[in-house]
Short mmCIF file of C-alpha atoms and ligand atoms in Angstrom, two decimals:
data_model
loop_
_atom_site.label_atom_id
_atom_site.label_comp_id
_atom_site.label_asym_id
_atom_site.label_seq_id
_atom_site.Cartn_x
_atom_site.Cartn_y
_atom_site.Cartn_z
CA MET A 23 -7.00 -12.40 20.58
CA ALA A 24 -3.43 -12.85 19.38
CA LYS A 25 -0.90 -10.82 21.33
CA HIS A 26 1.83 -10.62 18.74
CA THR A 27 4.01 -7.60 18.05
CA TYR A 28 3.88 -5.75 14.76
CA LYS A 29 6.63 -4.77 12.33
CA PHE A 30 6.43 -1.38 10.62
CA CYS A 31 7.33 0.00 7.25
CA PHE A 32 7.14 3.10 5.05
CA GLY A 33 8.42 4.16 1.64
CA PRO A 34 10.85 6.96 0.70
CA TRP A 35 7.93 8.75 -0.99
CA ASN A 36 6.24 9.12 2.40
CA ILE A 37 8.79 11.81 3.32
CA SER A 38 7.39 14.01 0.59
CA GLU A 39 7.94 17.63 -0.33
CA GLY A 40 4.39 18.92 -0.44
CA GLN A 41 3.71 19.40 -4.14
CA ASP A 42 0.10 19.08 -5.27
CA PRO A 43 -1.68 19.79 -8.58
CA TYR A 44 -1.92 23.46 -7.55
CA GLY A 45 1.51 24.19 -6.22
CA PRO A 46 5.19 23.25 -6.22
CA PRO A 47 7.22 21.47 -3.53
CA VAL A 48 7.50 23.41 -0.25
CA ARG A 49 10.34 21.44 1.35
CA THR A 50 13.77 20.70 -0.14
CA PRO A 51 14.07 16.96 -0.90
CA GLN A 52 16.06 14.87 1.55
CA THR A 53 18.59 12.30 0.41
CA PHE A 54 17.88 8.59 0.54
CA ASP A 55 20.46 8.17 3.31
CA TRP A 56 18.69 10.78 5.42
CA LYS A 57 15.39 8.94 4.93
CA LEU A 58 16.92 5.60 5.86
CA ALA A 59 18.41 7.11 9.02
CA ALA A 60 15.01 8.66 9.84
CA LEU A 61 13.31 5.29 9.41
CA LYS A 62 15.78 3.73 11.86
CA LYS A 63 15.40 6.58 14.32
CA LEU A 64 11.62 6.19 14.33
CA GLY A 65 11.96 2.51 15.17
CA TYR A 66 10.61 1.18 11.88
CA ASP A 67 11.73 -2.22 10.61
CA ALA A 68 11.48 -2.11 6.83
CA MET A 69 11.27 0.13 3.79
CA MET A 70 9.05 -0.37 0.75
CA PHE A 71 10.28 0.64 -2.69
CA HIS A 72 9.23 1.59 -6.15
CA ASP A 73 11.69 0.21 -8.70
CA ASP A 74 12.98 3.74 -9.26
CA ASP A 75 13.26 4.49 -5.55
CA ALA A 76 15.75 1.60 -5.54
CA VAL A 77 17.44 2.61 -8.81
CA PRO A 78 16.64 6.20 -9.82
CA ASP A 79 15.82 6.60 -13.50
CA VAL A 80 15.75 2.81 -13.82
CA SER A 81 14.39 2.76 -17.38
CA SER A 82 17.39 4.49 -18.88
CA LYS A 83 19.99 2.21 -17.24
CA SER A 84 21.64 -1.00 -18.43
CA ASP A 85 21.03 -4.30 -16.62
CA ALA A 86 24.60 -4.19 -15.31
CA GLN A 87 24.12 -0.69 -13.93
CA VAL A 88 20.80 -1.65 -12.33
CA ARG A 89 22.47 -4.65 -10.68
CA LYS A 90 25.33 -2.50 -9.41
CA GLU A 91 23.05 0.16 -7.89
CA THR A 92 20.75 -2.46 -6.37
CA ARG A 93 23.76 -4.17 -4.79
CA GLU A 94 24.80 -0.85 -3.25
CA LEU A 95 21.32 -0.31 -1.88
CA ARG A 96 21.20 -3.84 -0.52
CA LYS A 97 24.41 -3.15 1.39
CA LYS A 98 23.02 0.10 2.85
CA LEU A 99 19.89 -1.69 4.02
CA HIS A 100 21.89 -4.56 5.42
CA ASP A 101 24.24 -2.20 7.31
CA ALA A 102 21.25 -0.36 8.74
CA GLY A 103 19.49 -3.62 9.70
CA VAL A 104 16.46 -2.60 7.62
CA ALA A 105 14.55 -5.07 5.43
CA ALA A 106 13.04 -4.37 2.01
CA GLU A 107 9.36 -5.21 2.29
CA LEU A 108 8.38 -5.06 -1.35
CA VAL A 109 9.15 -3.54 -4.72
CA ALA A 110 6.52 -1.97 -7.00
CA PRO A 111 7.07 -0.99 -10.64
CA ARG A 112 6.30 2.72 -10.99
CA LEU A 113 4.29 2.40 -14.17
CA TRP A 114 2.63 5.79 -14.22
CA PHE A 115 5.45 8.33 -14.83
CA ASP A 116 6.99 7.24 -18.10
CA PRO A 117 5.63 8.76 -21.35
CA ARG A 118 5.04 5.21 -22.59
CA THR A 119 2.39 4.72 -19.91
CA ILE A 120 0.45 7.86 -20.78
CA ASP A 121 -2.58 5.80 -21.84
CA GLY A 122 -2.13 3.00 -19.32
CA ALA A 123 0.66 0.47 -18.79
CA TYR A 124 -0.52 -3.14 -19.15
CA THR A 125 -3.81 -1.93 -20.66
CA SER A 126 -2.44 0.67 -23.06
CA ASN A 127 -3.98 0.52 -26.53
CA ASP A 128 -0.43 0.58 -27.97
CA PRO A 129 1.24 -2.88 -28.04
CA GLN A 130 4.73 -1.37 -27.77
CA CYS A 131 3.74 0.46 -24.62
CA ARG A 132 2.24 -2.71 -23.16
CA ARG A 133 5.50 -4.51 -23.89
CA TYR A 134 7.46 -1.76 -22.15
CA ALA A 135 5.25 -2.11 -19.05
CA ILE A 136 5.80 -5.86 -18.86
CA GLU A 137 9.54 -5.63 -19.43
CA ARG A 138 9.84 -2.98 -16.75
CA SER A 139 7.87 -5.20 -14.35
CA LEU A 140 10.24 -8.12 -14.98
CA ARG A 141 13.12 -5.84 -14.12
CA THR A 142 11.32 -4.93 -10.90
CA ILE A 143 11.39 -8.64 -10.05
CA ASP A 144 15.17 -8.70 -10.56
CA ILE A 145 15.52 -5.74 -8.19
CA ALA A 146 13.26 -7.39 -5.61
CA ASN A 147 15.30 -10.59 -5.74
CA GLN A 148 18.50 -8.70 -5.19
CA LEU A 149 16.97 -6.81 -2.27
CA GLY A 150 15.85 -10.08 -0.71
CA THR A 151 12.08 -9.80 -1.05
CA LYS A 152 9.61 -11.93 -3.00
CA LEU A 153 6.75 -9.46 -2.75
CA ILE A 154 5.84 -7.39 -5.81
CA VAL A 155 3.10 -4.78 -5.51
CA LEU A 156 1.02 -3.57 -8.40
CA TRP A 157 -0.79 -0.29 -7.89
CA LEU A 158 -2.56 -0.25 -11.26
CA ALA A 159 -2.54 3.54 -11.44
CA ARG A 160 -3.38 4.15 -15.09
CA GLU A 161 -5.20 0.91 -15.84
CA GLY A 162 -8.61 2.38 -16.48
CA SER A 163 -10.09 5.08 -18.64
CA TYR A 164 -11.20 8.69 -18.70
CA ILE A 165 -13.97 7.92 -21.12
CA ARG A 166 -15.48 4.45 -21.46
CA GLU A 167 -15.25 4.31 -25.23
CA SER A 168 -11.45 4.80 -25.34
CA LYS A 169 -10.68 1.22 -24.29
CA ASN A 170 -12.21 -2.21 -24.43
CA ALA A 171 -12.61 -3.14 -20.76
CA ARG A 172 -13.12 -6.84 -21.61
CA GLN A 173 -9.86 -6.85 -23.53
CA CYS A 174 -8.12 -5.00 -20.69
CA VAL A 175 -8.88 -7.82 -18.26
CA ASP A 176 -7.05 -10.16 -20.65
CA TYR A 177 -4.13 -7.73 -20.83
CA LEU A 178 -3.90 -7.57 -17.04
CA VAL A 179 -3.96 -11.36 -16.78
CA GLU A 180 -1.32 -11.65 -19.49
CA ALA A 181 1.00 -9.20 -17.70
CA ILE A 182 0.59 -10.94 -14.35
CA ASN A 183 1.15 -14.36 -15.94
CA ARG A 184 4.38 -13.12 -17.50
CA MET A 185 5.61 -12.05 -14.06
CA LEU A 186 4.55 -15.31 -12.41
CA ALA A 187 6.33 -17.33 -15.11
CA TYR A 188 9.46 -15.18 -14.92
CA ASP A 189 10.01 -16.08 -11.27
CA LYS A 190 8.25 -19.05 -9.69
CA LYS A 191 8.82 -17.74 -6.17
CA ILE A 192 7.45 -14.22 -6.32
CA ARG A 193 4.06 -13.25 -4.95
CA ILE A 194 2.09 -10.36 -6.40
CA SER A 195 -0.10 -8.10 -4.28
CA ILE A 196 -2.55 -5.97 -6.21
CA GLU A 197 -3.26 -2.59 -4.58
CA PRO A 198 -6.70 -1.50 -5.79
CA LYS A 199 -7.86 2.10 -5.95
CA PRO A 200 -11.15 3.12 -7.58
CA ASN A 201 -10.08 6.42 -9.14
CA GLU A 202 -7.28 9.00 -9.33
CA PRO A 203 -5.45 9.36 -11.60
CA MET A 204 -8.15 7.67 -13.70
CA ASP A 205 -11.84 8.49 -13.77
CA HIS A 206 -12.60 4.78 -13.33
CA ALA A 207 -9.97 2.15 -12.58
CA TYR A 208 -10.45 -1.41 -13.81
CA ILE A 209 -9.48 -2.95 -10.46
CA PRO A 210 -11.21 -0.70 -7.92
CA THR A 211 -11.66 -3.00 -4.92
CA ILE A 212 -10.24 -6.05 -3.14
CA GLY A 213 -13.06 -8.14 -4.60
CA HIS A 214 -11.90 -7.22 -8.09
CA ALA A 215 -8.26 -7.90 -7.23
CA LEU A 216 -8.98 -11.36 -5.83
CA ALA A 217 -11.30 -12.23 -8.69
CA LEU A 218 -8.57 -11.24 -11.15
CA ALA A 219 -6.15 -13.48 -9.25
CA GLN A 220 -8.38 -16.46 -10.07
CA LEU A 221 -7.92 -15.88 -13.80
CA THR A 222 -4.13 -16.03 -13.60
CA SER A 223 -1.90 -19.05 -14.11
CA ASP A 224 -1.11 -19.33 -10.38
CA PRO A 225 -3.89 -17.81 -8.24
CA GLU A 226 -2.17 -18.87 -5.02
CA ARG A 227 0.60 -16.36 -5.72
CA VAL A 228 -1.66 -13.41 -6.46
CA GLY A 229 -3.08 -11.56 -3.49
CA CYS A 230 -3.68 -7.99 -2.45
CA LEU A 231 -2.66 -4.91 -0.52
CA ILE A 232 -5.38 -2.85 1.12
CA GLU A 233 -5.01 0.90 1.51
CA THR A 234 -7.42 2.56 3.94
CA ALA A 235 -7.92 5.66 1.77
CA HIS A 236 -8.56 3.61 -1.37
CA ALA A 237 -11.25 1.52 0.34
CA ILE A 238 -12.95 4.67 1.62
CA LEU A 239 -12.78 6.22 -1.86
CA ALA A 240 -14.59 3.10 -3.11
CA GLY A 241 -17.31 3.73 -0.52
CA LEU A 242 -16.26 0.66 1.47
CA ASP A 243 -15.28 0.02 5.07
CA PRO A 244 -11.56 -0.80 5.16
CA ALA A 245 -12.08 -3.20 8.10
CA ASP A 246 -14.49 -5.28 6.02
CA GLU A 247 -11.98 -5.29 3.17
CA ILE A 248 -9.36 -6.62 5.61
CA ASP A 249 -11.65 -9.41 6.83
CA PHE A 250 -12.60 -10.29 3.26
CA ALA A 251 -8.99 -10.47 2.02
CA MET A 252 -7.90 -12.42 5.08
CA SER A 253 -10.69 -14.96 4.57
CA PHE A 254 -8.74 -15.90 1.44
CA GLY A 255 -5.36 -15.72 3.22
CA LYS A 256 -4.40 -13.05 0.74
CA LEU A 257 -3.63 -9.87 2.63
CA TRP A 258 0.13 -9.71 2.22
CA SER A 259 0.63 -6.01 2.92
CA ILE A 260 -1.39 -3.03 4.07
CA HIS A 261 -1.20 0.74 3.63
CA LEU A 262 -2.82 2.29 6.65
CA ASN A 263 -3.67 5.98 6.42
CA ASP A 264 -6.90 8.01 6.51
CA GLN A 265 -9.26 9.77 4.18
CA ASN A 266 -11.93 12.36 4.79
CA GLY A 267 -14.76 11.18 2.54
CA LEU A 268 -15.01 11.13 -1.24
CA LYS A 269 -12.33 13.68 -2.07
CA PHE A 270 -8.86 13.53 -3.58
CA ASP A 271 -6.62 10.80 -2.15
CA GLN A 272 -5.46 12.43 1.08
CA ASP A 273 -3.07 9.90 2.67
CA LYS A 274 -3.69 11.44 6.09
CA PRO A 275 -2.03 10.09 9.23
CA PHE A 276 -3.65 6.88 10.45
CA GLY A 277 -6.75 7.67 12.53
CA SER A 278 -6.72 11.36 11.59
CA ALA A 279 -10.17 11.53 9.99
CA ASN A 280 -12.05 8.74 11.72
CA LEU A 281 -10.71 7.10 14.86
CA ARG A 282 -13.48 4.52 15.00
CA VAL A 283 -12.86 3.36 11.44
CA ALA A 284 -9.16 3.08 12.38
CA PHE A 285 -10.05 1.12 15.54
CA ASN A 286 -12.06 -1.34 13.49
CA GLN A 287 -9.18 -1.86 11.05
CA VAL A 288 -6.84 -2.66 13.94
CA ARG A 289 -9.46 -4.99 15.40
CA ALA A 290 -9.77 -6.77 12.06
CA LEU A 291 -5.97 -7.13 11.82
CA GLU A 292 -5.84 -8.46 15.35
CA ARG A 293 -8.57 -11.05 14.95
CA ASN A 294 -6.99 -12.35 11.75
CA GLY A 295 -3.46 -12.52 13.17
CA TYR A 296 -2.11 -10.11 10.57
CA GLY A 297 1.64 -9.89 10.99
CA THR A 298 2.11 -13.40 12.38
CA ARG A 299 3.24 -14.65 8.96
CA GLY A 300 5.82 -11.90 8.56
CA GLU A 301 3.54 -9.24 7.04
CA TYR A 302 4.39 -5.59 7.74
CA VAL A 303 2.14 -2.73 8.77
CA ALA A 304 3.01 0.03 6.32
CA PHE A 305 1.82 3.61 6.54
CA ASP A 306 1.25 5.24 3.16
CA VAL A 307 0.91 8.70 4.71
CA HIS A 308 2.08 12.17 3.71
CA PRO A 309 2.87 15.29 5.72
CA PHE A 310 0.29 18.06 5.53
CA ARG A 311 1.50 20.60 2.98
CA PRO A 312 2.15 23.41 5.54
CA THR A 313 4.51 21.13 7.53
CA LYS A 314 7.83 22.76 8.49
CA PRO A 315 11.01 20.77 7.77
CA GLU A 316 11.64 20.29 11.48
CA HIS A 317 8.28 18.51 11.82
CA TRP A 318 8.76 16.45 8.70
CA LEU A 319 8.57 13.00 10.31
CA ALA A 320 5.65 13.66 12.64
CA HIS A 321 3.03 11.98 10.42
CA LEU A 322 5.08 8.75 10.46
CA GLU A 323 5.80 8.86 14.15
CA ASN A 324 2.17 9.70 14.96
CA SER A 325 0.64 7.04 12.70
CA ARG A 326 2.65 4.31 14.38
CA ARG A 327 1.85 5.72 17.81
CA THR A 328 -1.88 5.83 17.04
CA PHE A 329 -1.72 2.30 15.65
CA LEU A 330 -0.07 0.96 18.81
CA LYS A 331 -2.57 2.78 21.04
CA LEU A 332 -5.41 1.29 19.02
CA VAL A 333 -3.89 -2.18 19.39
CA GLN A 334 -4.20 -1.64 23.16
CA LYS A 335 -7.77 -0.43 22.65
CA ALA A 336 -8.57 -3.54 20.62
CA ARG A 337 -7.00 -5.81 23.25
CA THR A 338 -8.82 -4.17 26.15
CA PHE A 339 -12.23 -3.89 24.49
CA ASP A 340 -14.85 -5.58 26.66
CA GLU A 341 -15.61 -8.47 24.32
CA LYS A 342 -17.77 -10.22 26.90
CA GLN A 343 -19.99 -7.21 27.35
CA ALA A 344 -20.10 -6.74 23.58
CA ARG A 345 -21.23 -10.35 23.07
CA ALA A 346 -23.96 -9.95 25.69
CA LEU A 347 -25.25 -6.80 23.96
CA ILE A 348 -25.15 -8.56 20.59
CA ARG A 349 -27.16 -11.49 22.05
CA ASP A 350 -29.71 -8.97 23.32
CA ARG A 351 -29.74 -7.19 19.92
CA ASN A 352 -28.97 -4.02 21.86
CA TYR A 353 -26.92 -2.27 19.23
CA ALA A 354 -27.53 1.17 20.74
CA ASP A 355 -25.56 0.22 23.85
CA LEU A 356 -23.00 -1.67 21.80
CA ASP A 357 -22.46 1.57 19.88
CA GLN A 358 -22.04 3.47 23.15
CA LEU A 359 -19.69 0.79 24.53
CA VAL A 360 -17.37 1.41 21.58
CA ILE A 361 -17.61 5.20 21.89
CA GLU A 362 -16.86 5.21 25.61
CA HIS A 363 -14.04 2.73 25.17
CA LEU A 364 -12.44 5.00 22.57
CA LEU A 365 -13.01 8.11 24.68
CA GLY A 366 -11.30 6.45 27.64
CA LYS A 367 -11.74 7.30 31.28
C1 LIG B 5 -1.34 5.86 -4.50
C2 LIG B 5 -0.81 4.62 -3.95
C3 LIG B 5 0.71 4.55 -4.01
C4 LIG B 5 1.16 3.12 -3.91
C5 LIG B 5 2.62 2.98 -4.16
C6 LIG B 5 3.08 1.53 -4.09
O1 LIG B 5 -2.46 6.22 -4.35
O2 LIG B 5 -1.25 4.45 -2.64
O3 LIG B 5 1.29 5.32 -3.01
O4 LIG B 5 0.87 2.60 -2.66
O5 LIG B 5 2.90 3.49 -5.41
O6 LIG B 5 2.78 0.88 -5.26
MG1 LIG B 6 -0.68 2.94 -1.24
#
């Protein structure tokens, strides 16, 4: 197995204030500078951004203003020695995306979504990254009859093609999620994302981002999603976290709900050499709501720590013994080999 080192990343939204649909924030927001310093202190290498994390209120600002603020951010990152991993258009907050962004029934709203995405590309270029992420949050429906799903595939392809044509160097990673905020999303799994890529004008530049919780919500094993995406050479980023079954999207610390599922994700990353082409391991995790301000970074520190411990577990797993048990079709003892390896001495 490859013995490379990993580079780590999180987004400003991962130092969150604890609001949920049933209650307000419970921690006072920290400034961006505080978050950047925290990222450095924790030994992370890069930050991931929404367009409006980079330039707050981006939609209401002129191109010149957006350029100015992005330049300032670029300098901050440069001074801190922190890279920008990716930029993602936040297409789910604005009133114009109330009924979807690229798949809205309203042509003016669809136009807004595409224009905003092109601006995201400008921001990414200025921040020195070529990776654009599309979490297609509102591309789906609450009731089937409200949209024409066949037409929506065309809309998605059209939007992606516009981005690919706008900048010949960018790569787009689709981050699938089967539900939430929608009842059913149009691109629920990695299979859907990679199939959609084939319909675009430049399939080679359209890949994916796997999030553990999203795969689990789709009833899939995230490790198999990793192997599948990497068979196509298309896993360009990953959001590791955890999820306790088919509930709301929990974004728990990595390994929190199911250590064995986490182990298998790390094993899949290891065997595919994830990270050797510059990819980052990102944690899309949130603090538990009762978290006190003084413990605010623990979920990020712990996720990375668990990840690194599981890398050691993957590298010290008795592969020879496992192969012998597989040859003997003795899956009961293979199961126990994994359990005892994870339990340790
Ligand atoms: C929500 C998603 C979200 C995205 C982020 C980047 O469920 O995981 O956090 O990862 O907006 O596009
Ligand atoms: Mg995510």
